[in-house]
PDB file of C-alpha atoms in Angstrom:
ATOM      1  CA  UNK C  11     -45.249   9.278  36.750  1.00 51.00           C
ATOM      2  CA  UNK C  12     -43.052  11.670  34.622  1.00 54.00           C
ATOM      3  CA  UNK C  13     -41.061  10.077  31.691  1.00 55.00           C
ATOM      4  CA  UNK C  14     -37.353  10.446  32.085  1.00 63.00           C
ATOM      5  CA  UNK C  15     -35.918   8.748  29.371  1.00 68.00           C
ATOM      6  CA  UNK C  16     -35.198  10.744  26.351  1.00 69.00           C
ATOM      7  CA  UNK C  17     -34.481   9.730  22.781  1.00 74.00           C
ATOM      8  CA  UNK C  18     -31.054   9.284  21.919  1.00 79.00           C
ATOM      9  CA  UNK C  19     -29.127  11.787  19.580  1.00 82.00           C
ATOM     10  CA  UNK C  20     -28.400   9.121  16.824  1.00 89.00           C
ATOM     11  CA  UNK C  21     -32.152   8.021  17.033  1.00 89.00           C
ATOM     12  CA  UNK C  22     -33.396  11.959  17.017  1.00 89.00           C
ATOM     13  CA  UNK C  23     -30.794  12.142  13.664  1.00 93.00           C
ATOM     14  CA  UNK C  24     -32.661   9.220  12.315  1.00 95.00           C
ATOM     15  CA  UNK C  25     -36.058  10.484  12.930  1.00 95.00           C
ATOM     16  CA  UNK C  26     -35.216  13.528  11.206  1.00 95.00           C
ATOM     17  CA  UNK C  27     -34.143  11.882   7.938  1.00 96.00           C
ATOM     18  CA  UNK C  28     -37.532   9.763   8.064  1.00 97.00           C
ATOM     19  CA  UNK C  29     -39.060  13.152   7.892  1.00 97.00           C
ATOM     20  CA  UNK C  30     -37.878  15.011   5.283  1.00 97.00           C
ATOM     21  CA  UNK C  31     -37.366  11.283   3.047  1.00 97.00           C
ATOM     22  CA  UNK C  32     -40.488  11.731   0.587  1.00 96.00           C
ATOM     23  CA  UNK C  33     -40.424   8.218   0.534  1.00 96.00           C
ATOM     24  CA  UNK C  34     -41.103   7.327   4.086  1.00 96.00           C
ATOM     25  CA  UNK C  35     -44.208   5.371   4.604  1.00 96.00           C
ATOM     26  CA  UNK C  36     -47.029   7.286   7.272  1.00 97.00           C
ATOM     27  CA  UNK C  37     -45.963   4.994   9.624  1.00 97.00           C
ATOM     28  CA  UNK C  38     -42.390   5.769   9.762  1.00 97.00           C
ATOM     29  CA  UNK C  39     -43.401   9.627   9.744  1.00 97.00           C
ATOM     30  CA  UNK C  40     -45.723   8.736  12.727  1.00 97.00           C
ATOM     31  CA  UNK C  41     -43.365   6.906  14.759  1.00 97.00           C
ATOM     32  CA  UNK C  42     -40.642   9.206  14.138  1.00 96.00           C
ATOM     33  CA  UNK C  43     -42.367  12.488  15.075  1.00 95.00           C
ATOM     34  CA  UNK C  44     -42.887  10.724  17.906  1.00 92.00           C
ATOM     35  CA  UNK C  45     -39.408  10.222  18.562  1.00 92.00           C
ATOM     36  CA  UNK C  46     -38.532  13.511  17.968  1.00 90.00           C
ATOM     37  CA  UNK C  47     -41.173  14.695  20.528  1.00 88.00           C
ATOM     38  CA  UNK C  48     -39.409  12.974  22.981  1.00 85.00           C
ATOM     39  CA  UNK C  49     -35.548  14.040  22.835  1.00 85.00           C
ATOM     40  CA  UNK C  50     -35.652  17.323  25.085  1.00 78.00           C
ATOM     41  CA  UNK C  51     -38.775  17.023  26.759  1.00 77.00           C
ATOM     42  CA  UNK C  52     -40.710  14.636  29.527  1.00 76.00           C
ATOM     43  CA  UNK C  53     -43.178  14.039  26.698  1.00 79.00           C
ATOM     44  CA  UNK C  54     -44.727  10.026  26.885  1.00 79.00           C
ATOM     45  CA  UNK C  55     -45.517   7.496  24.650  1.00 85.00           C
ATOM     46  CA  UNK C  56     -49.574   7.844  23.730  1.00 88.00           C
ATOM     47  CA  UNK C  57     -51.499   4.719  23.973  1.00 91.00           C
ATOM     48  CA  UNK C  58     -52.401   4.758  20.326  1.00 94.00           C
ATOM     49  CA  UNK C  59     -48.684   5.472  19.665  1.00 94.00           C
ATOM     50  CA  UNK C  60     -47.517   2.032  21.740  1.00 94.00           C
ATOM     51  CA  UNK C  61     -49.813  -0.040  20.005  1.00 95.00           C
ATOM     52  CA  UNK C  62     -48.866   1.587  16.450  1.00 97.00           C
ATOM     53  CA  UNK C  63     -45.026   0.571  17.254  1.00 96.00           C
ATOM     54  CA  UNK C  64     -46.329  -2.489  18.715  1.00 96.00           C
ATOM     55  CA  UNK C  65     -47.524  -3.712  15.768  1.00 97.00           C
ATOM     56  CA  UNK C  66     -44.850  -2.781  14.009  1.00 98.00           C
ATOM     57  CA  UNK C  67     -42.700  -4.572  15.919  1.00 97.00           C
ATOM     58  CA  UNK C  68     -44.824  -7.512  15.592  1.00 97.00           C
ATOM     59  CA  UNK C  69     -44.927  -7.188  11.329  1.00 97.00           C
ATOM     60  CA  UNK C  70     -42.061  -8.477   9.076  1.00 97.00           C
ATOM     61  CA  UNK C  71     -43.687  -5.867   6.659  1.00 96.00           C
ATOM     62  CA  UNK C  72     -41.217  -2.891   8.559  1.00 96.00           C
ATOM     63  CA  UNK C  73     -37.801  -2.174   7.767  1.00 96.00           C
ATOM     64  CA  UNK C  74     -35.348  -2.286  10.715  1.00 96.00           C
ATOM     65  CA  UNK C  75     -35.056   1.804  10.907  1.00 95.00           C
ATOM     66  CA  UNK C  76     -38.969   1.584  11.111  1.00 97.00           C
ATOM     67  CA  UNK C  77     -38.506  -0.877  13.665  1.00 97.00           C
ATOM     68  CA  UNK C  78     -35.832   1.277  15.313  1.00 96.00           C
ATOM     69  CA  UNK C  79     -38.126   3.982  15.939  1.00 96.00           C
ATOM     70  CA  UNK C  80     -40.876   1.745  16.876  1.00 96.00           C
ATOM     71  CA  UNK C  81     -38.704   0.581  19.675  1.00 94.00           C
ATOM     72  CA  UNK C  82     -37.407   4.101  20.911  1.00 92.00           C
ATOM     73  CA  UNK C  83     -41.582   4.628  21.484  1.00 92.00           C
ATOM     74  CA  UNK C  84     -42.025   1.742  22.960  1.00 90.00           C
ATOM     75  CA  UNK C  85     -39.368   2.146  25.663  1.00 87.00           C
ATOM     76  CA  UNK C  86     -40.822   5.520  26.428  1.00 83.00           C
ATOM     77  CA  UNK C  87     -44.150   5.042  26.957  1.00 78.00           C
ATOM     78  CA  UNK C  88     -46.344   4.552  30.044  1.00 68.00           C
ATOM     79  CA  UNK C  89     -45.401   2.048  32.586  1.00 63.00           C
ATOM     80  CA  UNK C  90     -47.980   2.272  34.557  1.00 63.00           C
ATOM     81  CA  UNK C  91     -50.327   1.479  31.143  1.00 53.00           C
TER      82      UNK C  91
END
């Protein structure tokens, strides 16, 4: 089943600081080239990407834009998973 939800402009914006920031943790880079993957294309959520944001989600280590992105992954990935 195709993906049609896209990431949001504001979220894509975000995702682009996160990537040029030298300080942004692997994580954050992860989760927002994910993001960014997924603004103008059908492009899904990988299995080892939904349980990387999962666990974010589930950490109180994560800052809420980490979390942010975590949750844009999460909401695109597989259904069917």
């Amino acid at each position: 089943m195709a993906n049609t939800k896209k990431s949001s402009e504001q979220l894509a914006h975000l995702a682009s600081q996160v990537l040029t920031n030298n300080n942004s943790s692997n994580v954050a880079k992860k989760l927002a080239g994910s993001v960014l993957s997924q603004t103008n294309s059908n492009n899904q959520t990988s299995k080892e990407m939904e349980t990387l944001a999962s666990n974010v989600l589930q950490s109180s280590k994560y800052s809420e834009e980490t979390k942010s992105l975590a949750a844009s992954v999460l909401s695109q990935s597989n259904k069917d998973r």
